Every structure is written in structure tokens, then in C-alpha cells.
Amino acid sequence: MKSLSQRLFSAGLCWAALIGCSLLAAASFAQAPMPPAPTPDDVAAAEGKPATPLREQTIYIPYAKLRSLFEKEGRGVFLPYDKFQQLWKAAQAAAKKIDEIKPPVDALISEIDSVAVINDKADVVEVTAKLKLEVLRQGWNEVPLRLKDAAIRSAKLGDNPARLLHDPATGYRLLFEKKGKDPEQLTLELVYARAYTKSPGTNSVQFDAPLAPVNRWEIRIAQPGVKVNVHPKLSATETTAEMEGDAKPEDKKETRVEAFVGAAEQVRIDWTPKAEGAAGLTALATVQVRQEVTIDERVVRTRATLVYDISRADLNKLQVALPADHDVVNVFDDNVKGWTQKNDALGRIITVDLFQPARGTQNLVIELEKFIGDKEMPAEMARQQVKVPVIRAIDVGRQQGVLVVRLADSLRSEVDSRLDLLQIDAAELPQQLAGQTWAYAFRYSRAAYDLTLTVESVKPQIEVDQLAEVFLEPQQTTLTLLALYNIQRAGVFQLEVDVPEGFDVRQVVGRDIAGAAAVQVDSHHLAEREVKVMENGQEVTRKSKSRLNVNLSRKALGKVALLVELQKRSEDPNLLTPTGKKSAIEVPIVRVNPQSVARSQGRLLVYTPESLSVHPTEQLGLRPVSPAEAVQGLESLRAGRFPLVRELLAFAFTQEPASLKVEAERRRPYIEVQQTLIARIEQGVVKYESQFAYDVRYSGVKSLRLDVPTPLVKELRNQTPAIRERAFDPQPTDVSPGYTALELSGEAELLGGVQVKFTWEQKLAELAAGKGVKIRLPILKAKGVDRFWGQIAATRAETIDIGVDGEATGLRPIDPRVDLKVSVPDAARAFEFHDADAWSLTLLATRYELEAVKKTSVELGLVRMVATRSGQVTVQALYRMRSAKQRIQVKLPDNVDLKTAFDTQPLRINGQAANLESDTQGNLFIPLVGHSPETPVVVELRYTYDGVPSNLQVPTFLDDETAVQQIYLAAYLPEEQRLLGLTGPWTAENRAAWPPKQVNSNDEHLLQQIRASVAGCETLGRDFRTDGTLYLFSALRPTKDDSLRLVNMNNTGLQVLVFALIAIVGILLTSRPLGDRLWYLAALVVGIVLIAVLLPTLARSLTGGPTLYLAIGLVILVWLVRFLVWALPGVVQWIATRPVRTAATASAVAAAAAASTTAPAAGGSSPFRPGGPGSGTMISTPAEPPTTPTATLPEPPTSEGGARHE
């Protein structure tokens, strides 16, 4: 029941909240008290019904299903009103509760006031600091005090000792407890000290002080005049006050410095104790002076840097004597408090007050200025004497220094007088003056020197190279000038240009060209000048406003460029219209004023349009040159402007006066027309298109004339909106019979290129297959033109053939792909004419029926078959094809099991994976949906089957509408297999005719041909792994029965068989005679040649290794050994019987001398025994005389080797 009560209470609370929200909403939006709601009795009384009596009802709540009953949506809980009020107030209080906002930090230091007292006796600095703390969080808090390297003497928080925690890494921390929630302010008094570091002349101490935004320090030193530095020094003041307890302020004083350091991590205090010096003696000072004098136009400026070296005592004031005619512009240094000046006998004396009395080094910078002539309006400087001011320090023991003089670029000078000055080289100048350009440099040892210079202005030397261009047009004349100045010695601020009178200045600007910068133009105006003109045959002088003065905002020096453009409208009727009369024109020339420059040269270019005929009549001071020479070294301003003008005249001129007069006449219009007539012959209609390209030169015309056949007047469709056509009314008298003259006009005069296009159609009778229809082309004539020529192009539909009926009159056949002026891509015939009245052409159109062709063309195929040692063949078939069908049927060899042949991606099209489709009969289809028939497609098919390379079959296309071209088969056999032969309609590609050997090749060139210009196939075929020896074969249009049968054998077995056969036969022939063996050897050679010719594959395998040659060599070696065994005994016997044979020879010679009729004896006998090895012949020996006893020789053997002699 406890659980039930809790649930009832929660439900009641929810209902109370909803009711309270609805009541609040109703109360907030109510404008007036609402009337009481009618009760059921009031409603019944209003309707005339009796009131319903209140009935007491008993409600039973099933206890077993209490949870499921009250936990559903829409269920209600009833509770007493006092209980509802209690829940309602609790809900209101919970809704108004605001989360407590916690402070961002627990405690902080808001302000620190520190007093540091330096104790010279103990060599320590003691700091008394008051820290104001803001405590925000209740409970225990820690505040970091840092002070890692300081010793804390005392710490009090209010009136109680403070709790401090120490950490060697971070320093001290303050620990305290805050009671209560309200913020609280506490005060911590802290006394800490640290020893300071002594060094010669300077003492220093550094604290890791507590951090606070307001951090004020007061440093006290029991010595007056001590220089104290506080780091960081955000704000500091120094005061000298009496020490506490001293009655007389003059007895003991101290140095106090107040500083604000902010939230600095470290505070460092440096101070230098004040030296007493020499008591009672005056200061001893020496001065080093760096005096810089700059002489400019009408002004002399001097800057002197005086470096004092003060010893023995302090100086509070400095005095310097200056020339009275120079104005003091500035006197400054960090220690300068103020300065005054007065004049006396020594000149102008300035007295400088210092903030701090100076001892040691004290710098002082003085700037002077003197104007020569009018100070307000200085004029150009003439030859003047300038005396360099002498700056002398007063009350110094020694003064020496360096004097340098700089001149403006527009001035030059020479030394007039010099006293007590030693001129030095620029390399001897001090570092502050080195690296600058000085006209003079001197050194002096006392301030009694004198230097007077004679200064004068340098006149600028100006050379100018200019290009004047005249654009002479019928409506206006435009003049441009590009002047390239070379200004030396001195700069200028004004340039002068002579311009013709009556022209408007359009543009005056600087121009950047090669090697020259643009001048900075400030303003320009026209001024008057005197010119000489001819009046009534006499030369008179008058004023003309034709001098253009160009003011520059910056001085021009070196190579600079100026651009000037002028323009004037022209109303000469002889130039506007072709009147046939000539007008005399004086060509205006704009040029730089020759009197304002030292040397001047220029070029003149005259441009005219084709519409004007211009001829020079008089030229003065001009030399004709070529247009290319005229713009050499300069830049023409025509670039991108004046497209209708051309270069006509070019001249060169110098500083002498130049003029040019010409005669100009407007040319009559010249009209050339080129017509392109296009006849597009289709089924039942001929669509004509006639384009006229008019080229109107020299002068414009208001209208053009075109004569067309009268029946076409209403059929013509003008496709040029800017051209209007209408028939002449009345018609001209020279119109040919059957023609109507049309007037072509535009919005304005027609000039230049004008394009006019007309189209119309001509109905044709139905074209029967194989029968021709004559089409006579209409002739449109352009009249009133100087030249009219044209071209005719005829196009046709795919099933229509066009020819010429009879002979084309007045026409010349041309190549429609090259010679047509207007591109007609599908033109079949084209002609050209040059006389519109002399040509005629009748075309003959014949329609033919289309014959069905094969819809698929396999241009090239490559099937790569890799035979593995495991008895499987891996196949990759690549085909380059074009097809108009959506799918192509392909047939794999019969020994391929379709269930196990394919991997995950058996088909790829253009390098992208595709699904290989099949039907219920097991036929395979390659989908080509979405590929254009005009674009080649690369299809890749991969599969594997169990088999041997003795029977290789390629996939075939069973569709009759597929045309297969050449197919290559690349067979890869294992390295240990040798190909002995092949059968089938296949050609071996990688073999040589003789010697019969394998040609090293691969199939990469075939892959490149297949994937050429096909997107996505750049690396096609490279991911297919191959192994073994490649044998490449090809066949044209192979069928499913055209298999390749290979005969192969293990290479080791083949070599053993060849070796054994040759060796056995050779050894068996050893006992045969030499002649028989030679015959057998010749038969072997003939057999090898026949095998190479008839069976090249077998010959390549037999002769490809060293086995055959080793066997033949072994046989020859055995034969040689056999020969030596037979021959060596005979040689030994021949050597042993040599003396006997010698004696027999001598006896024979003696007998021959006795009987002259006896034949001479032989000179010797052979060492070999009678009969050759293996032969039955006998070798003859010399005949012995019967009277001479001879040794008995053994009988010759009848076999090779003979009998053995022991």
C-alpha cells in the first residue's frame, strides 16, 4: 500500500500542476470577471426539464489491477482540496527556485602596497607589504603568495598570525577559512627580505612578488641622488624627502621612488649609488662633434651631434655658441629639459637646462637652418658663396670633431676658402656617417675652423627620343606623342610640348616603357607662343595658344616617358563622301619643344583607312623611313585601337622645323560578294540555303541589289534580322526576264563585312528506288557589285545518291572537305563559279534501298591462356568491339564447366565490373546497354577450366550478326615444356624463318591496340598474372571448331632423347669407313634443314638447346680419337724405317745416273701404312731397283690401323 500511496500522490501532484497552469493562463488572459458556469440543474431548468437528483454511487477499484489501471494515460486521481493546496504550493516553490551561481574563483588579491627599504649595512632589502584579499567561497581557501627565494619575517591576517604553506617549486601559499556565504575582505600584512647582488657601480635585487592588478611599490634608499630603475617600469616618480625623526632637512636625506608594476611575474630593482666626486672643483668637459651640413636649393641645413664627456663634477647646464645668421630649429636629447637663446658678441648663445645633472657622457643634438635669398619664395639658386656654420661649445676643455657636407643633386660646388680643416677619406668617417654620400669630409681639432664654398645650380641636360603618330580618319584626326626623355645632371619639374592649334587635349600621362619610368604628371595647360605663318604670300609672326606645359608632381630625373594625346573633329565633305575631289591637308605634328632640350630626334607615323587615298605633296625637315624603323626602340600607341587604319607614311625628323602636306580623297565603294548555295536533298523535298558574304570597302552604301527568280520571291525566308529586303518599285530596266530585283538595306550604311542568309524549300516527287530525279538549281544574282563569285554544295540523305545530269556549265568541281569557304560537314558534291550569268547545274538524285549489315564488329581480340602445372588453364579474353545491340551472345568451349569456371568478377566492360547474363539453356550474354555504337568498347572475360594445352579453344560469338576480325591466342606453357608442333587453322606469330628459333616477344603491343583511346582502360590486362613461355598465334574469323592443338613434351626428356639418338648412331658408325661416315653426317644436316622448313616448331625445340650440338661434338670427338689410334703406329714405323729408305733412295739415284732411260726414284714414302683408315685401297710406294737390296717392309693391312707391332 505504500507504493500505491506514493503513486497516488505523484498523480495528484501532476493533475494539480496542470489545473494550476490552466487557471493561471485563464486568469492572465481574462479582461473582465467571467460569469459562473451553469450547473446541470440550471441547464435542466432552462430546457424545462426536471432537475436530476444527486445520486450516491459506489466505485469499486480492482486491487489486483491497480497499477495497470492508474498508470494509463487519461486516468484521474481524486484527492481532498487541502491536500491539493499543499501540493500546489510545493510545486510553485519548486518552480521559482533559482540555481545558485558560483563565483569564478575562490579568492583573489585585489591590491598590494609594498614598501622596500634598502639596508646597506646588512646588504638586504626588506619589504613590508599589505595585501587586500577578496574571499568569495565559503570554507578553506588557498591564495598563492609566491616569494620563492625570499625569507618571510612575519605574516598577520588581520590581528592573528597567518597560516603559510611552503612549496620549494612555487613558494608560499596562504591558508585560511571563511565562514559565511557573503564575500569578505581581509588584509594580510607581510614582511619579507632578500639579500641583494652587488656589482661595480650597480646593485640589484629581484623578487617573485605576489600578483595583483594594482601593485604599488615604494623604494627607499638612505642616500640622496641615487638613480633607481624598477623593472617593469609602468609608471614611476622619484622624490627626495626627509627621513623620519630628522629635525633638519639639510642634514640627512633619502631617495624615494614610487612605481606601479602591475601584475608582473618578477620585480627587479637596480640602483647606482651616487659618487661624491671631487669636492669643491668644477666640472671638466670635452666635446666630440659630428656636424652634418646639407646644402640644397636656397637653403642650408645643419645637424650637429655633440657628445660631452664630463668628469670631476656634475653639469646642470650646457652652453653652445652658434652663428647669428642661422635659425635654431631644434635642440633635443632625453635629458634636455629646455633651452633658451640670446645674442651677444660671440653670436647666438643657447643655454640648455638638463633634467638630471650630467656626469660622464651627455649627448646633445642641435639642428640649424638658413635660407639663401627669399625664404617664402626661393628661386633657382645662382652662383653663391656659402659659409659653413661654426658650432662651438662653451666652457669645455677641448672640442674636436668631424665636418661633412652634402650637396643636392642639382647643385655643384668648389671650396673657396678653408682654415684648420683636414680633409679625410670617406673610409675614415665614424660609423654613424659611413655608408652615405658626402661631397666633402673634414676633421678639425679646435673650434676655430672656417669653410666657405661656392655653390651654383646645375642645368639639366635633356635628350629626347619621340614617336609622333597621326591617325587621319574621315570624321576626326587623332594625334599621339610618346616622348622618351633622358634627363641628366639635374631634375626638372616641367616639360614643354608643341601642339597644333585647335586640337583638344585628351590625355597627358606618364608611360612605363622598357628602361624608362612614367613621369608623375600633376597638371597641364596650354600657353601662348609665337609662331610664323604665311599670309598673302608673306611670312608673319603671331601668337598661338599651342604650347602645352606639363607640370610634374615629382622631379623627373633619368629616363622617363610622357604620353600626350590630342583629337580634332573633321567636317571635310571630300573625306566624308566620295565626291571625286581632293582636299589639301597639312598634317599636324605634335613634338617636344626643341628649345627646351639639348638634343631632339623623332619619328612620324601617318595612319589612314582604306577609304581614303592619301598622297604627300610637300615635306619639310622630314626623312622617309620604313614603318618598322619608325617604331624601333619605342612603343606604338596604336595597340588595340584604330582597327580600320593602316600604316601609310613614316618619316624621321630632328630639331629642325618639320611639316608635311598631303592630298586626300575619299575612295568610291568597292563591293565583292561571295555566295554559298547549299542544296540539302531529302526524301520529297530539297532544302536550299543561300549565304551572301558582302565585303564593302572604302565607302559605305545605303542598299544592295539582289536579282532572284520571280517564283522564289514569295518563298524566300530572310534569316538575317539586321537586313531588310523589298522589291524595287519600279524595277530597274536591266533586270533579266523571269527575275525580280530585291533591295537589301540595314539600319545604317553598309560598310565592311555584311552577311545575308536566305532559305527556301522545293517539293520533289517521290523518289523511287533506283530511279533518278532531276533537280535544277536556281540562280541568284548580285547586281551592282565589282566582283561576284560563289560556291555550290549539295548534301544528301543516307539512302540518296546525287550526281550531275549532263554537264555542269560554267562550274569547276572542288573538294567539299577542303575548298568550301563555309563549313558543310556532310557535303557530297561541291562546285565553284565566277560568272553568275554563265553557269547552270542540274543534279540527278537517285534513292537506293538499305541492306542489313551485321550489328556487332569485333575489331581485335586477344585470348591469353596460361597452362598451369596443376592441370588447369586460366583464360583472359579481351575484345575491342563496336555494337548496336544491347547484349551479345558468347559461347565458351565445351570443356568449360560453367559452375566452377568463373571467379567473383568474370566480366568487365571498359575496366568496370559488369554482370554476365545467362538464360535457362546456359547461354551467356554480354550486356552493352548504354554504350554508343560509334564508340569502341573493350570487353574482358575471365574463366578457368581443367585441361591440358593439347587442345585450346577460344570463346566464340554465336550471333549471326557479329563479325569477328582477327583473334590472337597467347598460350603460356610451363618453362619445362617444349612445343614440338601444332595443328589447326592458326598461324604462329613469334617465330623466325631461319634459323628456326623462338623470337622474343610479348603481347603488350596487342593490349595497347585493344585499349587505345578507350577511357578507363589505361591499365587493362596488367592485373592478369602470366607464367611460363609465351607462344603467340593468330587466326582470321575463327569458328567454334577451329581449335588449336599443341604437341608438347618435357624439355629434359626431349634433350635426353636427342642426345642418346645422335650419340648411339655416331658411335655405331665409328667402325665404318670415313666416306660412309661423311655421308651419314651430310644426311643429318639435310634432315635438320628439312625439319626447319617443314616443321619449324619441332626444329626450334630440337635446336633451341645445346644438347644437339653437344651430341654431334661428342661423336666427332670419338671419331677423331679412333683416327689417332689408327694413325699413330704408322707414324712410328715410318720414323723407324727412315734410314733404310734413305739408302734405297741413294742406290736408286746412282742406278738412274748409269741408265738415263730409267725413271727417277721417288723422294720418299708416306709415313702412313698402305691403305687408308677404314678403306681397302693401297698407297703406292717407290719401286726398288732389282739390284739393290732393300729391307723387307710389312704388308699393308686391309683395315684401318693394320696389325700391331710389338
XYZ file of C-alpha atoms in Angstrom, residues 717-1146:
430
model
C 12.941 33.464 -95.923
C 15.344 36.140 -94.710
C 17.378 34.747 -91.806
C 19.319 37.984 -91.142
C 17.339 40.277 -88.789
C 19.621 43.293 -89.368
C 18.935 43.267 -93.133
C 15.587 44.201 -94.680
C 14.605 43.153 -98.201
C 11.955 44.527 -100.533
C 11.322 44.526 -104.273
C 12.351 47.628 -106.197
C 9.402 49.703 -107.259
C 9.688 50.361 -110.122
C 12.003 47.567 -111.196
C 15.350 48.521 -112.765
C 15.471 48.405 -116.538
C 18.343 45.896 -116.683
C 16.516 43.119 -114.826
C 16.694 39.796 -116.718
C 13.410 38.229 -117.828
C 11.931 35.969 -115.138
C 13.849 37.750 -112.362
C 12.841 40.269 -109.717
C 15.294 42.763 -108.244
C 15.335 42.973 -104.405
C 16.760 45.852 -102.389
C 18.772 44.904 -99.279
C 19.247 47.630 -96.673
C 20.169 47.950 -92.996
C 19.775 50.355 -90.120
C 22.695 52.461 -91.349
C 25.133 52.490 -94.219
C 26.551 49.117 -95.131
C 30.328 49.047 -94.763
C 32.756 46.230 -94.179
C 31.573 42.654 -93.905
C 27.836 42.109 -94.377
C 26.282 38.651 -94.099
C 22.877 37.899 -95.668
C 21.212 34.493 -95.471
C 18.099 33.209 -97.304
C 16.385 29.811 -97.069
C 13.576 28.179 -99.070
C 12.265 24.729 -99.981
C 11.357 22.915 -103.219
C 8.941 19.991 -103.276
C 10.036 16.797 -105.016
C 8.147 13.839 -106.319
C 8.557 10.563 -104.501
C 11.963 9.048 -105.167
C 11.553 5.513 -106.432
C 14.313 3.043 -105.660
C 16.898 3.027 -108.420
C 15.283 5.856 -110.432
C 16.778 9.344 -110.702
C 15.010 12.675 -110.341
C 16.405 15.834 -111.973
C 16.821 18.932 -109.807
C 17.738 22.216 -111.485
C 19.390 24.627 -109.080
C 18.088 28.236 -109.088
C 20.488 31.095 -109.809
C 20.531 34.204 -107.568
C 22.486 37.178 -108.941
C 24.121 40.021 -107.002
C 23.977 43.162 -109.181
C 25.808 46.457 -108.878
C 28.938 44.860 -107.427
C 32.538 44.779 -108.599
C 33.024 41.036 -108.220
C 30.555 38.189 -107.734
C 31.582 34.574 -107.331
C 30.329 31.660 -105.362
C 30.362 28.022 -104.375
C 27.681 25.345 -104.563
C 27.431 22.425 -102.125
C 24.992 19.524 -102.309
C 24.178 17.217 -99.408
C 22.022 14.141 -99.398
C 20.248 11.745 -97.119
C 21.828 8.411 -96.308
C 19.826 6.444 -98.906
C 20.113 9.016 -101.713
C 22.916 9.331 -104.213
C 23.409 12.521 -106.185
C 25.135 13.137 -109.490
C 25.230 15.663 -112.306
C 22.735 15.334 -115.130
C 24.607 16.105 -118.283
C 27.441 18.610 -117.975
C 27.880 21.385 -115.404
C 28.221 24.643 -117.365
C 30.443 27.410 -116.005
C 31.316 25.412 -112.901
C 34.546 23.950 -111.583
C 34.396 20.892 -109.288
C 36.090 21.427 -105.898
C 36.783 19.283 -102.843
C 33.890 19.764 -100.397
C 36.092 18.893 -97.441
C 38.823 21.463 -98.110
C 37.806 24.146 -100.595
C 34.431 25.298 -99.212
C 34.540 28.722 -97.517
C 31.517 27.811 -95.409
C 31.790 24.558 -93.480
C 29.311 21.967 -94.732
C 30.306 18.743 -92.944
C 28.032 16.375 -94.888
C 28.585 17.840 -98.364
C 28.737 15.177 -101.116
C 29.447 17.379 -104.186
C 30.792 20.905 -104.487
C 31.359 23.354 -107.351
C 32.647 26.889 -107.807
C 31.630 29.602 -110.284
C 32.944 33.052 -111.125
C 30.265 34.256 -113.533
C 26.691 34.274 -112.261
C 25.259 34.597 -115.796
C 27.192 31.680 -117.270
C 26.578 28.727 -115.006
C 23.840 26.142 -114.804
C 23.611 22.887 -112.896
C 21.102 20.053 -112.857
C 21.518 17.399 -110.168
C 20.316 13.829 -110.532
C 19.061 12.302 -107.244
C 18.660 8.517 -107.004
C 17.374 6.608 -103.979
C 18.700 3.199 -103.024
C 17.431 0.624 -100.515
C 19.468 -0.065 -97.413
C 20.801 -3.539 -96.876
C 21.090 -5.033 -93.422
C 24.619 -5.367 -92.081
C 25.998 -7.031 -89.046
C 25.318 -5.054 -85.912
C 28.399 -6.106 -83.991
C 32.008 -5.862 -85.122
C 34.825 -7.410 -83.115
C 37.788 -5.427 -84.401
C 40.504 -7.187 -82.433
C 40.661 -9.924 -79.865
C 43.347 -11.321 -77.579
C 42.833 -14.592 -75.677
C 45.536 -15.309 -73.107
C 45.674 -18.932 -71.866
C 48.037 -19.861 -69.059
C 48.576 -23.610 -68.611
C 49.474 -24.405 -65.017
C 51.327 -27.396 -63.632
C 48.223 -28.409 -61.669
C 46.332 -29.291 -64.826
C 44.264 -26.102 -65.102
C 44.095 -23.431 -67.769
C 43.418 -19.802 -66.794
C 41.885 -17.748 -69.592
C 41.585 -13.980 -70.130
C 39.703 -12.956 -73.283
C 39.928 -9.293 -74.373
C 37.849 -7.962 -77.272
C 37.676 -4.496 -78.826
C 34.286 -4.174 -80.479
C 31.504 -1.856 -81.614
C 27.910 -2.973 -81.361
C 24.446 -1.622 -81.894
C 22.882 -4.427 -79.865
C 22.113 -4.345 -76.172
C 23.631 -7.765 -75.479
C 25.872 -10.213 -77.334
C 25.741 -13.992 -77.005
C 29.055 -15.699 -76.313
C 29.862 -19.425 -76.296
C 32.607 -20.923 -74.128
C 34.390 -24.163 -75.128
C 32.632 -27.438 -74.336
C 35.225 -28.499 -71.772
C 34.488 -25.475 -69.578
C 32.285 -26.140 -66.556
C 30.158 -23.020 -66.121
C 29.567 -23.779 -62.429
C 33.254 -23.600 -61.459
C 34.766 -21.554 -64.271
C 34.115 -18.007 -63.060
C 35.554 -16.016 -60.205
C 33.993 -13.017 -58.446
C 34.333 -10.698 -61.471
C 34.223 -12.732 -64.667
C 33.168 -9.803 -66.911
C 34.470 -6.251 -67.239
C 33.395 -3.639 -69.743
C 35.746 -0.673 -70.215
C 37.507 -1.661 -66.996
C 34.287 -1.632 -64.946
C 32.814 -4.789 -63.461
C 29.599 -5.966 -65.149
C 27.178 -8.854 -64.657
C 27.482 -11.763 -67.068
C 23.929 -12.714 -68.040
C 22.651 -16.202 -68.900
C 19.385 -17.884 -69.893
C 17.777 -21.199 -68.949
C 19.684 -23.088 -71.687
C 23.053 -21.994 -70.267
C 23.808 -19.437 -72.976
C 25.944 -16.486 -71.844
C 25.268 -12.866 -72.806
C 27.431 -9.737 -72.544
C 25.272 -6.647 -71.730
C 26.163 -3.486 -73.668
C 23.290 -1.279 -72.525
C 24.206 2.413 -72.506
C 27.158 2.188 -74.920
C 27.145 4.078 -78.202
C 27.563 2.063 -81.417
C 30.068 4.677 -82.626
C 32.343 4.262 -79.631
C 34.637 1.250 -79.239
C 34.070 -0.928 -76.191
C 36.634 -3.213 -74.537
C 35.141 -6.420 -73.105
C 37.181 -8.600 -70.727
C 36.093 -12.166 -69.894
C 37.912 -14.405 -67.403
C 37.381 -18.088 -66.591
C 39.251 -21.232 -65.598
C 38.838 -24.876 -66.628
C 40.548 -28.214 -66.080
C 42.592 -29.325 -69.049
C 45.916 -29.573 -70.802
C 47.331 -27.370 -73.558
C 46.987 -30.096 -76.151
C 43.581 -28.715 -77.207
C 42.995 -24.938 -76.829
C 39.700 -23.368 -77.857
C 38.760 -19.685 -77.718
C 35.296 -18.293 -76.870
C 33.090 -17.788 -79.925
C 30.184 -15.483 -80.718
C 27.151 -17.480 -81.838
C 25.165 -14.480 -83.039
C 24.994 -14.322 -86.833
C 25.047 -10.510 -86.607
C 28.533 -10.484 -85.096
C 31.532 -10.015 -87.399
C 34.808 -11.209 -85.904
C 38.040 -9.905 -87.396
C 41.434 -11.123 -86.189
C 41.852 -13.060 -82.945
C 45.193 -13.589 -81.241
C 45.804 -16.540 -78.902
C 48.664 -16.172 -76.416
C 49.476 -19.605 -74.951
C 51.713 -19.705 -71.881
C 53.313 -23.131 -71.352
C 55.363 -24.059 -68.270
C 59.084 -23.493 -68.566
C 59.858 -27.237 -68.539
C 57.589 -27.942 -71.534
C 58.735 -27.688 -75.150
C 56.389 -27.143 -78.080
C 57.011 -29.738 -80.780
C 54.206 -28.957 -83.191
C 50.715 -27.604 -83.670
C 47.655 -28.272 -85.763
C 44.689 -26.146 -86.568
C 43.972 -23.006 -88.631
C 46.316 -20.858 -86.524
C 49.487 -19.022 -87.535
C 52.487 -18.833 -85.216
C 53.428 -15.162 -84.817
C 56.681 -15.348 -82.832
C 58.980 -17.490 -84.935
C 61.679 -16.719 -87.464
C 62.055 -18.457 -90.834
C 65.768 -19.238 -90.421
C 67.368 -20.095 -88.168
C 64.267 -21.728 -86.622
C 64.352 -20.122 -83.184
C 61.904 -18.501 -80.783
C 61.571 -14.725 -81.279
C 61.479 -12.799 -78.020
C 58.131 -11.031 -77.953
C 55.194 -10.282 -75.718
C 51.573 -9.329 -76.084
C 51.890 -5.776 -74.744
C 51.556 -4.241 -78.215
C 48.263 -6.094 -78.684
C 46.995 -4.804 -75.338
C 47.834 -1.262 -76.398
C 45.889 -1.666 -79.644
C 42.851 -3.020 -77.788
C 42.678 -0.305 -75.117
C 43.721 2.631 -77.338
C 41.531 5.748 -76.860
C 39.102 3.922 -74.545
C 38.554 5.730 -71.251
C 39.154 3.690 -68.112
C 41.269 1.037 -69.878
C 44.727 2.536 -69.429
C 45.943 -0.377 -67.269
C 43.672 -3.090 -68.645
C 45.268 -6.548 -68.674
C 48.138 -5.758 -66.325
C 46.470 -7.426 -63.327
C 46.254 -10.812 -65.116
C 49.127 -12.972 -63.906
C 51.052 -14.962 -66.523
C 53.814 -17.516 -66.139
C 55.842 -19.666 -68.493
C 56.897 -19.364 -72.117
C 54.707 -17.307 -74.443
C 53.639 -18.732 -77.818
C 51.584 -16.283 -79.870
C 49.166 -17.435 -82.579
C 46.564 -15.667 -84.719
C 43.581 -16.584 -86.865
C 41.110 -14.673 -89.024
C 37.454 -15.166 -88.139
C 37.913 -18.389 -86.108
C 34.833 -20.563 -85.529
C 33.919 -22.802 -82.628
C 35.513 -25.801 -84.360
C 38.826 -24.018 -85.025
C 40.748 -25.312 -82.037
C 44.495 -25.121 -81.558
C 46.147 -28.466 -80.823
C 49.651 -28.276 -79.354
C 52.144 -31.147 -79.196
C 54.498 -30.616 -76.298
C 56.997 -32.690 -74.370
C 59.071 -32.369 -71.257
C 62.227 -30.481 -72.104
C 64.533 -32.832 -70.130
C 63.161 -35.934 -71.778
C 63.423 -34.335 -75.219
C 67.051 -33.373 -74.704
C 67.953 -36.830 -73.381
C 66.256 -38.471 -76.353
C 68.064 -36.269 -78.887
C 71.413 -36.763 -77.190
C 71.015 -40.541 -76.939
C 69.907 -40.929 -80.551
C 72.786 -38.873 -82.005
C 75.389 -40.436 -79.705
C 74.315 -44.036 -80.323
C 74.187 -43.643 -84.105
C 77.531 -41.818 -84.150
C 79.257 -44.461 -82.048
C 77.831 -47.258 -84.182
C 79.248 -45.571 -87.282
C 82.752 -45.400 -85.797
C 83.793 -48.669 -87.390
C 82.534 -47.621 -90.784
C 84.871 -46.131 -93.382
C 85.356 -42.354 -93.361
C 83.422 -41.890 -96.587
C 80.376 -43.642 -95.158
C 80.514 -41.532 -92.032
C 80.670 -38.338 -94.056
C 77.594 -39.404 -95.967
C 75.733 -40.023 -92.720
C 76.815 -36.605 -91.405
C 75.561 -34.905 -94.579
C 72.283 -36.764 -94.248
C 71.904 -35.403 -90.695
C 72.430 -31.815 -91.898
C 69.906 -32.273 -94.713
C 67.420 -33.736 -92.240
C 67.773 -30.750 -89.901
C 67.215 -28.338 -92.799
C 64.130 -30.232 -93.953
C 62.712 -30.244 -90.423
C 63.361 -26.488 -90.142
C 61.495 -25.897 -93.408
C 58.650 -28.346 -92.990
C 58.329 -28.488 -89.190
C 59.760 -25.203 -87.864
C 58.221 -25.615 -84.416
C 59.885 -29.017 -83.977
C 63.159 -27.659 -85.359
C 63.024 -24.766 -82.886
C 62.652 -27.209 -79.995
C 65.410 -29.518 -81.254
C 67.938 -26.788 -81.971
C 66.908 -24.458 -79.184
C 69.266 -26.059 -76.620
C 72.910 -27.209 -76.617
C 72.048 -30.915 -76.495
C 72.092 -31.499 -80.265
C 75.399 -29.703 -80.680
C 76.954 -31.487 -77.698
C 75.927 -34.890 -79.152
C 77.378 -34.054 -82.565
C 80.562 -32.787 -80.945
C 80.851 -35.952 -78.876
C 80.524 -38.140 -81.985
C 83.159 -36.105 -83.839
C 85.454 -36.395 -80.819
C 85.052 -40.207 -80.782
C 85.792 -40.313 -84.484
C 88.914 -38.222 -84.006
C 90.183 -40.498 -81.218
C 89.539 -43.515 -83.422
C 91.564 -41.888 -86.208
C 94.500 -41.138 -83.919
C 94.551 -44.705 -82.615
C 94.837 -45.982 -86.207
C 97.359 -43.410 -87.433
C 99.934 -43.245 -84.584
C 101.504 -46.760 -85.152
C 102.105 -45.983 -88.831
C 103.843 -42.731 -87.951
C 106.129 -44.523 -85.508
C 107.065 -47.198 -88.095
C 107.739 -44.554 -90.744
C 110.145 -42.764 -88.478
C 111.933 -46.050 -87.605
C 112.480 -47.084 -91.273
C 113.655 -43.688 -92.437
C 117.461 -44.641 -92.744
C 116.656 -47.715 -94.875
C 114.535 -45.674 -97.161
C 117.292 -43.073 -97.437
C 119.866 -45.735 -98.517
C 117.418 -47.175 -101.006
C 116.856 -43.753 -102.447
C 120.615 -43.183 -102.871
